[in-house]
Amino acid sequence: MKPQPALGAEHHCRLCGGDLREVLDFGSQPVSNAFVKADEADEVPFFRLAVGLCTSCTMVQQLDEMPPHKMYRSDYPYRASGSLLIRKHFENVARHIVQTRPGGQNGFVVEIGSNDGVMLKTLSEAGIRHLGVDPAAGAADVAESHGVNVLTEFFDEKTAADIRKEHGPAHLIFSANTISHISYLDSIFRGVDSLLAPDGLFVFEDRWLGDILEHGFFDQIYDEHIYLFSVRSVQATAARFGFELVDVEHLALHGGSIRYTVARAGTRRPAAAVAEYLERERSQRVAEEATFVRFSAEIDRIRTDLLDLLRELRSDGRRVVGYGATSRSATVLNYCQIGPDLLPRVYDSTPEKQGCLTPGSKIPVCPSEAFADPYPDYALLFAWNHAEEIMAKECSFHEAGGRWILYVPTVHIV
Ligand code: JHZ
Ligand code: ZN
């Protein structure tokens, strides 16, 4: 991986306008969730997936970007409810909201990126005024079938103003795995400013750069993840828009995330955890170019080791398949140039992905029920964040002599 400072093409931070130093380059990559039928596979859009570090506010972000309407089409296939772990997590989030009742009996809760309503349906059942905002119509239909109110739109300052006009101020604006997906963060913060009640909170969960760097989770970098947040960069961004980061909480989800709590500046005393995490990031050197140089060498090591292993297994006549057609697998497959010759199938439980091809790499996605039919010798686990749940579900695979291949933090077999 050789990041090339593109001559003549200067990049500036989307938030503060500072210089962006290119630190990672994954080359040409497809829309990671473009699981399409074979006859559409050549029409999947590609872009250059490269990452820059802002020398001023330290926000890590993609240099180029895939237009949102190409990523979040009405047939966007990701369903948050697909995992027990995720369902439990959102039930806990919802239970906490029901218990604390932000804004009291008539309080209003907005979720940006409500997907299939996995969180909001509990609020709906509890009679809490709520609104999910999500452009993916298919997921929104599922949410609505659970009694969730959804506005099928991208959230921005205009949408926020419309919501405020119709419903009044929000006492809590929640979002999970969505804010880092939106390039126009300035419009998001202005929207939050116009929609949020004076003492309301903006709480969002997102993957943490500290974990990505520490555990080699390079596959968290794909089209949808425009920003890789750190506590420091979120703090700086919130401050630019008149807000303050008042709490952070580490979550084990997706290999390591942080729940950021943002309030209007000066309205709450920041919790000690904010300073603790800032210190932790300083010692991890998350905002330094040298850290990314080491990271890119680790990524190349993984690519070499994974390709060596898959080629060796193929020449030994072993059957190897993929498990979990994650968005992240797009980066792994396309960066390593793994196609059906090395990995003939990927098994996945999402009906919307089954019968389609993986974007760019064109590997058929098969229903996970067919995994045992017959078991392969090895399964490359792309859904490593659900390893416990999947390995428990598929324990007969291991009992029958099958082995899982993991590629983070290094390539290994279990
Ligand atoms: P999973 C998506 O990422 C996209 P992905 C998005 N950008 C994001 O940030 C995160 O979600 C939150 C399958 N599976 O959750 C289902 C099984 O087959 O890691 C999924 O296709 N059997 C918004 O796509 C995939 O694995 C199972 O038992 O990287 C997991 O995808 C389980 C549990 C999952 O997210
Ligand atoms: Zn910046």
Short mmCIF file of C-alpha atoms and ligand atoms in Angstrom, two decimals:
data_model
loop_
_atom_site.label_atom_id
_atom_site.label_comp_id
_atom_site.label_asym_id
_atom_site.label_seq_id
_atom_site.Cartn_x
_atom_site.Cartn_y
_atom_site.Cartn_z
CA MET A 1 0.00 0.00 0.00
CA LYS A 2 1.66 3.19 -1.16
CA PRO A 3 -0.25 6.37 -0.42
CA GLN A 4 0.55 8.76 -3.22
CA PRO A 5 0.23 12.43 -2.40
CA ALA A 6 -1.76 13.21 -5.55
CA LEU A 7 0.20 15.95 -7.28
CA GLY A 8 -1.84 19.03 -7.98
CA ALA A 9 -4.89 17.55 -6.28
CA GLU A 10 -4.87 19.04 -2.83
CA HIS A 11 -7.40 17.76 -0.38
CA HIS A 12 -8.90 19.75 2.43
CA CYS A 13 -10.64 18.66 5.59
CA ARG A 14 -14.42 18.67 5.13
CA LEU A 15 -14.82 20.16 8.59
CA CYS A 16 -12.06 22.65 9.28
CA GLY A 17 -10.56 23.18 5.82
CA GLY A 18 -7.11 22.05 7.05
CA ASP A 19 -4.69 20.05 4.88
CA LEU A 20 -5.43 16.38 4.46
CA ARG A 21 -2.37 14.13 4.35
CA GLU A 22 -3.04 10.96 2.42
CA VAL A 23 -2.19 8.03 4.69
CA LEU A 24 -3.87 4.95 3.15
CA ASP A 25 -4.81 3.96 -0.39
CA PHE A 26 -6.94 0.89 -1.14
CA GLY A 27 -7.19 1.64 -4.85
CA SER A 28 -10.41 1.23 -6.78
CA GLN A 29 -13.26 -0.11 -4.61
CA PRO A 30 -16.96 -0.75 -5.28
CA VAL A 31 -20.10 0.28 -3.41
CA SER A 32 -19.71 -2.17 -0.53
CA ASN A 33 -23.41 -3.03 -0.25
CA ALA A 34 -24.05 -3.37 -3.98
CA PHE A 35 -25.10 -7.01 -3.81
CA VAL A 36 -26.71 -7.43 -7.21
CA LYS A 37 -27.75 -10.19 -9.60
CA ALA A 38 -25.18 -11.40 -12.12
CA ASP A 39 -26.65 -9.35 -14.99
CA GLU A 40 -26.07 -6.09 -13.07
CA ALA A 41 -22.66 -6.98 -11.63
CA ASP A 42 -20.70 -4.96 -14.20
CA GLU A 43 -22.67 -1.81 -13.40
CA VAL A 44 -21.59 -1.55 -9.76
CA PRO A 45 -19.95 1.88 -9.25
CA PHE A 46 -16.32 2.12 -8.14
CA PHE A 47 -14.27 4.95 -6.63
CA ARG A 48 -10.79 5.43 -5.20
CA LEU A 49 -10.82 4.49 -1.53
CA ALA A 50 -8.08 6.55 0.09
CA VAL A 51 -7.84 7.93 3.60
CA GLY A 52 -6.44 11.25 4.77
CA LEU A 53 -5.50 12.66 8.16
CA CYS A 54 -6.34 16.32 8.80
CA THR A 55 -3.19 18.04 9.99
CA SER A 56 -5.31 20.57 11.83
CA CYS A 57 -8.34 18.99 13.57
CA THR A 58 -7.04 15.35 13.23
CA MET A 59 -10.26 14.08 11.64
CA VAL A 60 -9.45 10.95 9.62
CA GLN A 61 -11.57 10.88 6.46
CA GLN A 62 -11.78 9.57 2.94
CA LEU A 63 -10.27 11.74 0.25
CA ASP A 64 -12.88 11.00 -2.38
CA GLU A 65 -16.40 9.83 -1.75
CA MET A 66 -19.09 7.71 -3.27
CA PRO A 67 -22.30 9.75 -3.80
CA PRO A 68 -24.81 8.80 -1.05
CA HIS A 69 -27.62 7.92 -3.49
CA LYS A 70 -25.39 5.21 -4.99
CA MET A 71 -24.78 3.65 -1.56
CA TYR A 72 -28.15 3.97 0.14
CA ARG A 73 -30.54 2.87 -2.56
CA SER A 74 -34.05 1.74 -1.72
CA ASP A 75 -32.78 -1.87 -1.93
CA TYR A 76 -29.93 -1.27 0.59
CA PRO A 77 -29.57 -4.79 2.01
CA TYR A 78 -28.05 -4.33 5.48
CA ARG A 79 -30.46 -5.17 8.33
CA ALA A 80 -29.36 -4.29 11.85
CA SER A 81 -31.73 -6.94 13.26
CA GLY A 82 -29.73 -9.71 11.58
CA SER A 83 -27.68 -10.33 14.72
CA LEU A 84 -28.79 -11.34 18.18
CA LEU A 85 -25.98 -9.31 19.71
CA ILE A 86 -27.05 -6.16 17.86
CA ARG A 87 -30.71 -6.71 18.72
CA LYS A 88 -29.82 -7.07 22.41
CA HIS A 89 -27.65 -3.96 22.27
CA PHE A 90 -30.44 -1.82 20.84
CA GLU A 91 -32.99 -3.26 23.22
CA ASN A 92 -30.73 -2.07 26.06
CA VAL A 93 -30.37 1.38 24.49
CA ALA A 94 -34.16 1.58 24.10
CA ARG A 95 -34.81 0.32 27.64
CA HIS A 96 -32.55 3.04 29.00
CA ILE A 97 -34.43 5.68 27.01
CA VAL A 98 -37.80 4.34 28.18
CA GLN A 99 -36.58 4.45 31.81
CA THR A 100 -35.07 7.94 31.65
CA ARG A 101 -37.77 9.48 29.42
CA PRO A 102 -35.82 12.40 27.90
CA GLY A 103 -38.11 15.44 27.88
CA GLY A 104 -40.62 13.80 30.22
CA GLN A 105 -43.98 12.29 29.25
CA ASN A 106 -44.27 14.26 26.02
CA GLY A 107 -40.54 13.94 25.18
CA PHE A 108 -39.58 13.49 21.53
CA VAL A 109 -36.78 11.17 20.33
CA VAL A 110 -35.31 11.24 16.83
CA GLU A 111 -33.05 8.54 15.43
CA ILE A 112 -30.81 9.32 12.47
CA GLY A 113 -30.37 6.11 10.44
CA SER A 114 -33.17 4.06 12.02
CA ASN A 115 -32.67 1.12 9.59
CA ASP A 116 -35.25 -1.61 10.30
CA GLY A 117 -36.43 0.01 13.53
CA VAL A 118 -34.51 -2.34 15.78
CA MET A 119 -34.14 0.38 18.45
CA LEU A 120 -37.24 2.53 17.91
CA LYS A 121 -39.75 -0.29 18.01
CA THR A 122 -39.30 -0.58 21.79
CA LEU A 123 -39.91 3.17 22.10
CA SER A 124 -42.98 2.86 19.93
CA GLU A 125 -44.30 0.04 22.14
CA ALA A 126 -43.70 2.21 25.21
CA GLY A 127 -45.71 5.05 23.66
CA ILE A 128 -42.75 7.45 23.35
CA ARG A 129 -43.03 10.12 20.66
CA HIS A 130 -40.36 9.26 18.13
CA LEU A 131 -39.26 9.58 14.52
CA GLY A 132 -36.70 7.56 12.58
CA VAL A 133 -34.99 9.22 9.61
CA ASP A 134 -33.55 6.87 7.01
CA PRO A 135 -33.30 7.07 3.22
CA ALA A 136 -33.34 3.26 2.72
CA ALA A 137 -37.00 2.65 1.90
CA GLY A 138 -36.81 -1.16 2.18
CA ALA A 139 -35.45 -1.01 5.74
CA ALA A 140 -37.94 1.76 6.58
CA ASP A 141 -40.83 -0.47 5.44
CA VAL A 142 -39.70 -3.12 7.92
CA ALA A 143 -39.50 -0.47 10.68
CA GLU A 144 -42.99 0.80 9.85
CA SER A 145 -44.38 -2.73 10.01
CA HIS A 146 -43.22 -2.71 13.66
CA GLY A 147 -45.17 0.48 14.40
CA VAL A 148 -42.17 2.80 14.03
CA ASN A 149 -42.65 6.28 12.51
CA VAL A 150 -40.12 6.84 9.74
CA LEU A 151 -39.28 9.74 7.48
CA THR A 152 -37.63 8.26 4.38
CA GLU A 153 -35.06 11.02 3.86
CA PHE A 154 -31.38 11.81 4.36
CA PHE A 155 -30.98 13.77 7.60
CA ASP A 156 -29.55 17.25 7.05
CA GLU A 157 -30.30 20.80 8.17
CA LYS A 158 -33.32 21.10 5.89
CA THR A 159 -34.86 17.80 7.05
CA ALA A 160 -34.14 18.81 10.65
CA ALA A 161 -35.94 22.14 10.22
CA ASP A 162 -38.95 20.36 8.69
CA ILE A 163 -39.07 17.89 11.59
CA ARG A 164 -38.87 20.72 14.13
CA LYS A 165 -41.71 22.55 12.41
CA GLU A 166 -43.94 19.49 12.46
CA HIS A 167 -43.06 17.86 15.80
CA GLY A 168 -41.35 20.51 17.91
CA PRO A 169 -37.89 20.12 19.50
CA ALA A 170 -36.23 16.76 20.07
CA HIS A 171 -35.06 15.96 23.59
CA LEU A 172 -32.75 13.21 22.37
CA ILE A 173 -31.23 12.72 18.94
CA PHE A 174 -29.74 9.25 18.76
CA SER A 175 -27.76 7.60 16.02
CA ALA A 176 -25.75 4.39 15.69
CA ASN A 177 -23.27 3.64 12.93
CA THR A 178 -24.56 6.45 10.78
CA ILE A 179 -22.94 9.80 11.63
CA SER A 180 -19.52 8.65 10.32
CA HIS A 181 -21.30 7.74 7.08
CA ILE A 182 -22.36 11.31 6.27
CA SER A 183 -19.81 13.55 4.57
CA TYR A 184 -21.71 16.81 5.21
CA LEU A 185 -21.23 16.71 8.98
CA ASP A 186 -21.52 20.50 9.07
CA SER A 187 -25.13 20.21 7.88
CA ILE A 188 -25.75 17.43 10.42
CA PHE A 189 -24.55 19.59 13.30
CA ARG A 190 -26.53 22.60 12.06
CA GLY A 191 -29.55 20.32 11.80
CA VAL A 192 -29.00 19.04 15.33
CA ASP A 193 -28.68 22.67 16.44
CA SER A 194 -32.05 23.59 14.99
CA LEU A 195 -33.87 20.45 16.14
CA LEU A 196 -32.48 19.79 19.61
CA ALA A 197 -34.20 21.20 22.72
CA PRO A 198 -31.94 23.59 24.74
CA ASP A 199 -31.00 20.89 27.25
CA GLY A 200 -31.31 17.98 24.82
CA LEU A 201 -28.56 15.49 24.01
CA PHE A 202 -27.12 14.27 20.74
CA VAL A 203 -25.87 10.73 21.36
CA PHE A 204 -24.19 8.70 18.65
CA GLU A 205 -22.28 5.46 18.47
CA ASP A 206 -19.56 4.81 15.97
CA ARG A 207 -16.48 2.72 15.48
CA TRP A 208 -13.44 4.04 17.29
CA LEU A 209 -10.22 4.75 15.43
CA GLY A 210 -8.27 3.60 18.51
CA ASP A 211 -9.60 0.04 18.10
CA ILE A 212 -9.23 0.05 14.33
CA LEU A 213 -5.53 0.92 14.61
CA GLU A 214 -4.82 -1.27 17.61
CA HIS A 215 -6.43 -4.43 16.22
CA GLY A 216 -5.68 -4.03 12.52
CA PHE A 217 -9.37 -3.73 11.56
CA PHE A 218 -8.56 -2.30 8.13
CA ASP A 219 -11.81 -3.68 6.69
CA GLN A 220 -13.72 -1.05 8.67
CA ILE A 221 -12.57 1.23 5.86
CA TYR A 222 -15.04 1.12 2.97
CA ASP A 223 -17.20 3.58 1.04
CA GLU A 224 -19.80 4.11 3.79
CA HIS A 225 -17.28 4.98 6.52
CA ILE A 226 -16.32 8.44 5.33
CA TYR A 227 -14.94 9.36 8.74
CA LEU A 228 -13.03 7.27 11.27
CA PHE A 229 -13.81 9.04 14.51
CA SER A 230 -11.55 9.57 17.48
CA VAL A 231 -12.54 11.26 20.72
CA ARG A 232 -10.22 14.11 19.81
CA SER A 233 -11.64 14.70 16.34
CA VAL A 234 -15.25 14.45 17.53
CA GLN A 235 -14.51 16.87 20.35
CA ALA A 236 -13.00 19.36 17.88
CA THR A 237 -15.93 18.98 15.48
CA ALA A 238 -18.59 19.40 18.16
CA ALA A 239 -16.84 22.58 19.35
CA ARG A 240 -16.86 24.06 15.84
CA PHE A 241 -20.66 23.95 15.86
CA GLY A 242 -21.30 25.29 19.37
CA PHE A 243 -21.52 21.89 21.03
CA GLU A 244 -19.39 20.08 23.56
CA LEU A 245 -18.44 16.44 23.92
CA VAL A 246 -19.59 15.71 27.47
CA ASP A 247 -19.22 11.94 27.74
CA VAL A 248 -17.74 8.92 26.01
CA GLU A 249 -18.37 5.27 26.66
CA HIS A 250 -16.50 2.40 25.06
CA LEU A 251 -18.64 -0.36 23.53
CA ALA A 252 -17.44 -3.78 22.40
CA LEU A 253 -19.66 -3.69 19.29
CA HIS A 254 -18.14 -3.96 15.79
CA GLY A 255 -14.70 -4.61 17.22
CA GLY A 256 -14.84 -1.47 19.36
CA SER A 257 -17.03 1.58 19.22
CA ILE A 258 -17.60 4.69 21.28
CA ARG A 259 -20.89 6.20 22.36
CA TYR A 260 -20.36 9.96 22.11
CA THR A 261 -22.65 12.25 24.12
CA VAL A 262 -22.78 15.80 22.84
CA ALA A 263 -24.60 18.73 24.49
CA ARG A 264 -24.85 22.44 23.80
CA ALA A 265 -21.58 24.04 24.92
CA GLY A 266 -21.49 24.95 28.60
CA THR A 267 -24.70 23.16 29.57
CA ARG A 268 -23.10 20.07 31.21
CA ARG A 269 -19.88 19.30 32.96
CA PRO A 270 -17.86 16.81 30.84
CA ALA A 271 -17.40 13.39 32.43
CA ALA A 272 -13.88 12.27 33.41
CA ALA A 273 -14.02 9.62 30.66
CA VAL A 274 -13.54 12.30 27.99
CA ALA A 275 -10.12 13.32 29.36
CA GLU A 276 -9.22 9.65 29.96
CA TYR A 277 -9.89 8.71 26.35
CA LEU A 278 -8.09 11.78 25.02
CA GLU A 279 -5.05 10.66 27.01
CA ARG A 280 -5.41 7.10 25.77
CA GLU A 281 -5.47 8.33 22.17
CA ARG A 282 -2.37 10.43 22.79
CA SER A 283 -0.47 7.39 24.00
CA GLN A 284 -1.77 5.36 21.04
CA ARG A 285 -0.63 8.19 18.72
CA VAL A 286 -3.85 7.96 16.72
CA ALA A 287 -3.31 11.38 15.14
CA GLU A 288 0.19 10.74 13.81
CA GLU A 289 1.17 9.85 10.27
CA ALA A 290 3.79 7.37 11.47
CA THR A 291 1.01 5.28 13.05
CA PHE A 292 -0.68 4.95 9.66
CA VAL A 293 2.59 4.02 7.98
CA ARG A 294 2.84 1.07 10.39
CA PHE A 295 -0.86 0.30 9.89
CA SER A 296 -0.50 0.15 6.12
CA ALA A 297 2.45 -2.26 6.47
CA GLU A 298 0.25 -4.48 8.67
CA ILE A 299 -2.52 -4.39 6.06
CA ASP A 300 -0.11 -5.47 3.34
CA ARG A 301 1.15 -8.29 5.58
CA ILE A 302 -2.44 -9.51 6.02
CA ARG A 303 -3.03 -9.37 2.27
CA THR A 304 0.11 -11.41 1.53
CA ASP A 305 -0.57 -13.98 4.26
CA LEU A 306 -4.24 -14.39 3.30
CA LEU A 307 -3.48 -14.86 -0.39
CA ASP A 308 -0.66 -17.33 0.42
CA LEU A 309 -2.99 -19.34 2.65
CA LEU A 310 -5.90 -19.41 0.19
CA ARG A 311 -3.61 -20.43 -2.69
CA GLU A 312 -1.99 -23.15 -0.60
CA LEU A 313 -5.38 -24.54 0.45
CA ARG A 314 -6.57 -24.49 -3.15
CA SER A 315 -3.50 -26.37 -4.36
CA ASP A 316 -4.08 -28.93 -1.58
CA GLY A 317 -7.60 -29.44 -2.94
CA ARG A 318 -9.31 -28.00 0.17
CA ARG A 319 -12.78 -26.44 -0.06
CA VAL A 320 -12.74 -22.91 1.29
CA VAL A 321 -15.75 -20.58 1.47
CA GLY A 322 -16.53 -17.20 3.01
CA TYR A 323 -18.97 -16.63 5.88
CA GLY A 324 -20.82 -13.32 6.35
CA ALA A 325 -21.17 -11.14 3.25
CA THR A 326 -20.35 -8.05 5.30
CA SER A 327 -19.85 -4.59 3.86
CA ARG A 328 -16.30 -4.90 5.21
CA SER A 329 -15.64 -7.95 3.04
CA ALA A 330 -15.71 -5.65 -0.01
CA THR A 331 -12.45 -4.05 1.08
CA VAL A 332 -10.82 -7.39 1.89
CA LEU A 333 -11.90 -9.11 -1.32
CA ASN A 334 -11.19 -6.22 -3.67
CA TYR A 335 -7.95 -5.09 -2.05
CA CYS A 336 -6.62 -8.66 -1.97
CA GLN A 337 -8.17 -9.39 -5.37
CA ILE A 338 -9.89 -12.53 -4.15
CA GLY A 339 -12.55 -13.85 -6.53
CA PRO A 340 -14.56 -17.05 -7.02
CA ASP A 341 -11.39 -18.95 -8.09
CA LEU A 342 -10.07 -18.72 -4.51
CA LEU A 343 -13.40 -18.43 -2.69
CA PRO A 344 -16.28 -19.92 -4.70
CA ARG A 345 -19.09 -18.92 -2.30
CA VAL A 346 -19.95 -16.70 0.63
CA TYR A 347 -22.71 -17.80 3.01
CA ASP A 348 -24.98 -15.20 4.59
CA SER A 349 -28.26 -15.11 6.50
CA THR A 350 -29.60 -11.93 4.83
CA PRO A 351 -32.30 -12.83 2.27
CA GLU A 352 -31.64 -9.56 0.39
CA LYS A 353 -28.02 -10.61 -0.30
CA GLN A 354 -28.66 -14.26 -1.18
CA GLY A 355 -28.64 -15.11 -4.89
CA CYS A 356 -26.56 -11.99 -5.57
CA LEU A 357 -22.85 -11.51 -6.23
CA THR A 358 -20.43 -9.76 -3.89
CA PRO A 359 -19.60 -6.28 -5.28
CA GLY A 360 -16.52 -6.17 -7.47
CA SER A 361 -15.28 -9.64 -6.53
CA LYS A 362 -18.41 -11.31 -7.99
CA ILE A 363 -18.62 -14.23 -5.57
CA PRO A 364 -22.08 -15.84 -5.28
CA VAL A 365 -23.83 -15.29 -1.93
CA CYS A 366 -25.64 -18.39 -0.67
CA PRO A 367 -28.11 -18.81 2.22
CA SER A 368 -26.36 -19.74 5.46
CA GLU A 369 -28.77 -22.70 5.79
CA ALA A 370 -26.85 -24.29 2.89
CA PHE A 371 -23.47 -24.01 4.66
CA ALA A 372 -23.70 -27.62 5.92
CA ASP A 373 -24.56 -28.99 2.51
CA PRO A 374 -21.84 -30.34 2.65
CA TYR A 375 -19.52 -28.52 5.04
CA PRO A 376 -16.41 -27.00 3.47
CA ASP A 377 -12.94 -27.64 4.97
CA TYR A 378 -12.37 -23.98 5.85
CA ALA A 379 -14.55 -20.89 6.23
CA LEU A 380 -13.10 -17.40 6.02
CA LEU A 381 -15.04 -15.45 8.63
CA PHE A 382 -15.75 -11.95 7.32
CA ALA A 383 -18.31 -11.39 10.10
CA TRP A 384 -15.56 -11.61 12.77
CA ASN A 385 -17.49 -9.14 14.95
CA HIS A 386 -20.18 -11.82 15.32
CA ALA A 387 -17.66 -14.66 15.79
CA GLU A 388 -19.08 -15.88 19.09
CA GLU A 389 -22.67 -15.97 17.82
CA ILE A 390 -21.75 -17.57 14.49
CA MET A 391 -19.31 -20.13 15.88
CA ALA A 392 -21.92 -21.20 18.45
CA LYS A 393 -24.60 -21.47 15.75
CA GLU A 394 -22.28 -23.39 13.46
CA CYS A 395 -20.60 -25.55 16.14
CA SER A 396 -21.23 -28.73 14.10
CA PHE A 397 -18.95 -27.33 11.40
CA HIS A 398 -16.02 -27.28 13.81
CA GLU A 399 -17.04 -30.62 15.31
CA ALA A 400 -17.01 -32.11 11.80
CA GLY A 401 -13.37 -31.01 11.43
CA GLY A 402 -14.04 -27.67 9.71
CA ARG A 403 -11.81 -24.71 10.59
CA TRP A 404 -12.42 -20.97 10.69
CA ILE A 405 -9.95 -18.61 9.08
CA LEU A 406 -9.67 -15.14 10.60
CA TYR A 407 -7.65 -12.34 9.08
CA VAL A 408 -7.57 -9.77 11.88
CA PRO A 409 -5.42 -8.81 13.70
CA THR A 410 -3.33 -11.33 11.70
CA VAL A 411 -4.22 -14.27 9.46
CA HIS A 412 -4.87 -17.32 11.66
CA ILE A 413 -6.88 -20.53 11.81
CA VAL A 414 -9.08 -21.59 14.72
P1 JHZ B 1 -22.14 -6.76 10.01
C1 JHZ B 1 -22.94 -2.77 8.18
O1 JHZ B 1 -21.63 -3.32 8.13
C2 JHZ B 1 -23.00 -1.52 7.37
P2 JHZ B 1 -21.38 -4.88 7.91
C3 JHZ B 1 -22.82 -0.26 8.12
N1 JHZ B 1 -21.97 0.61 7.34
C4 JHZ B 1 -22.19 -0.42 9.46
O2 JHZ B 1 -21.53 0.45 9.93
C5 JHZ B 1 -22.46 -1.67 10.22
O3 JHZ B 1 -23.26 -2.54 9.53
C6 JHZ B 1 -23.13 -1.39 11.53
C7 JHZ B 1 -24.32 -11.95 8.26
N2 JHZ B 1 -24.57 -12.87 9.38
O4 JHZ B 1 -23.18 -6.63 11.05
C8 JHZ B 1 -25.34 -10.83 8.19
C9 JHZ B 1 -24.78 -14.21 9.11
O5 JHZ B 1 -24.76 -14.64 7.95
O6 JHZ B 1 -20.81 -7.14 10.52
C10 JHZ B 1 -24.55 -9.70 7.60
O7 JHZ B 1 -24.59 -9.75 6.18
N3 JHZ B 1 -25.04 -15.03 10.17
C11 JHZ B 1 -24.15 0.41 8.33
O8 JHZ B 1 -22.12 -5.34 6.73
C12 JHZ B 1 -23.11 -9.98 8.05
O9 JHZ B 1 -23.06 -11.35 8.43
C13 JHZ B 1 -25.09 -14.60 11.45
O10 JHZ B 1 -25.31 -15.41 12.37
O11 JHZ B 1 -19.90 -5.07 7.87
C14 JHZ B 1 -22.74 -9.16 9.27
O12 JHZ B 1 -22.59 -7.83 8.90
C15 JHZ B 1 -24.84 -13.22 11.71
C16 JHZ B 1 -24.84 -12.71 13.12
C17 JHZ B 1 -24.57 -12.39 10.65
O13 JHZ B 1 -22.08 -5.42 9.25
ZN ZN B 2 -9.81 19.20 9.96
#
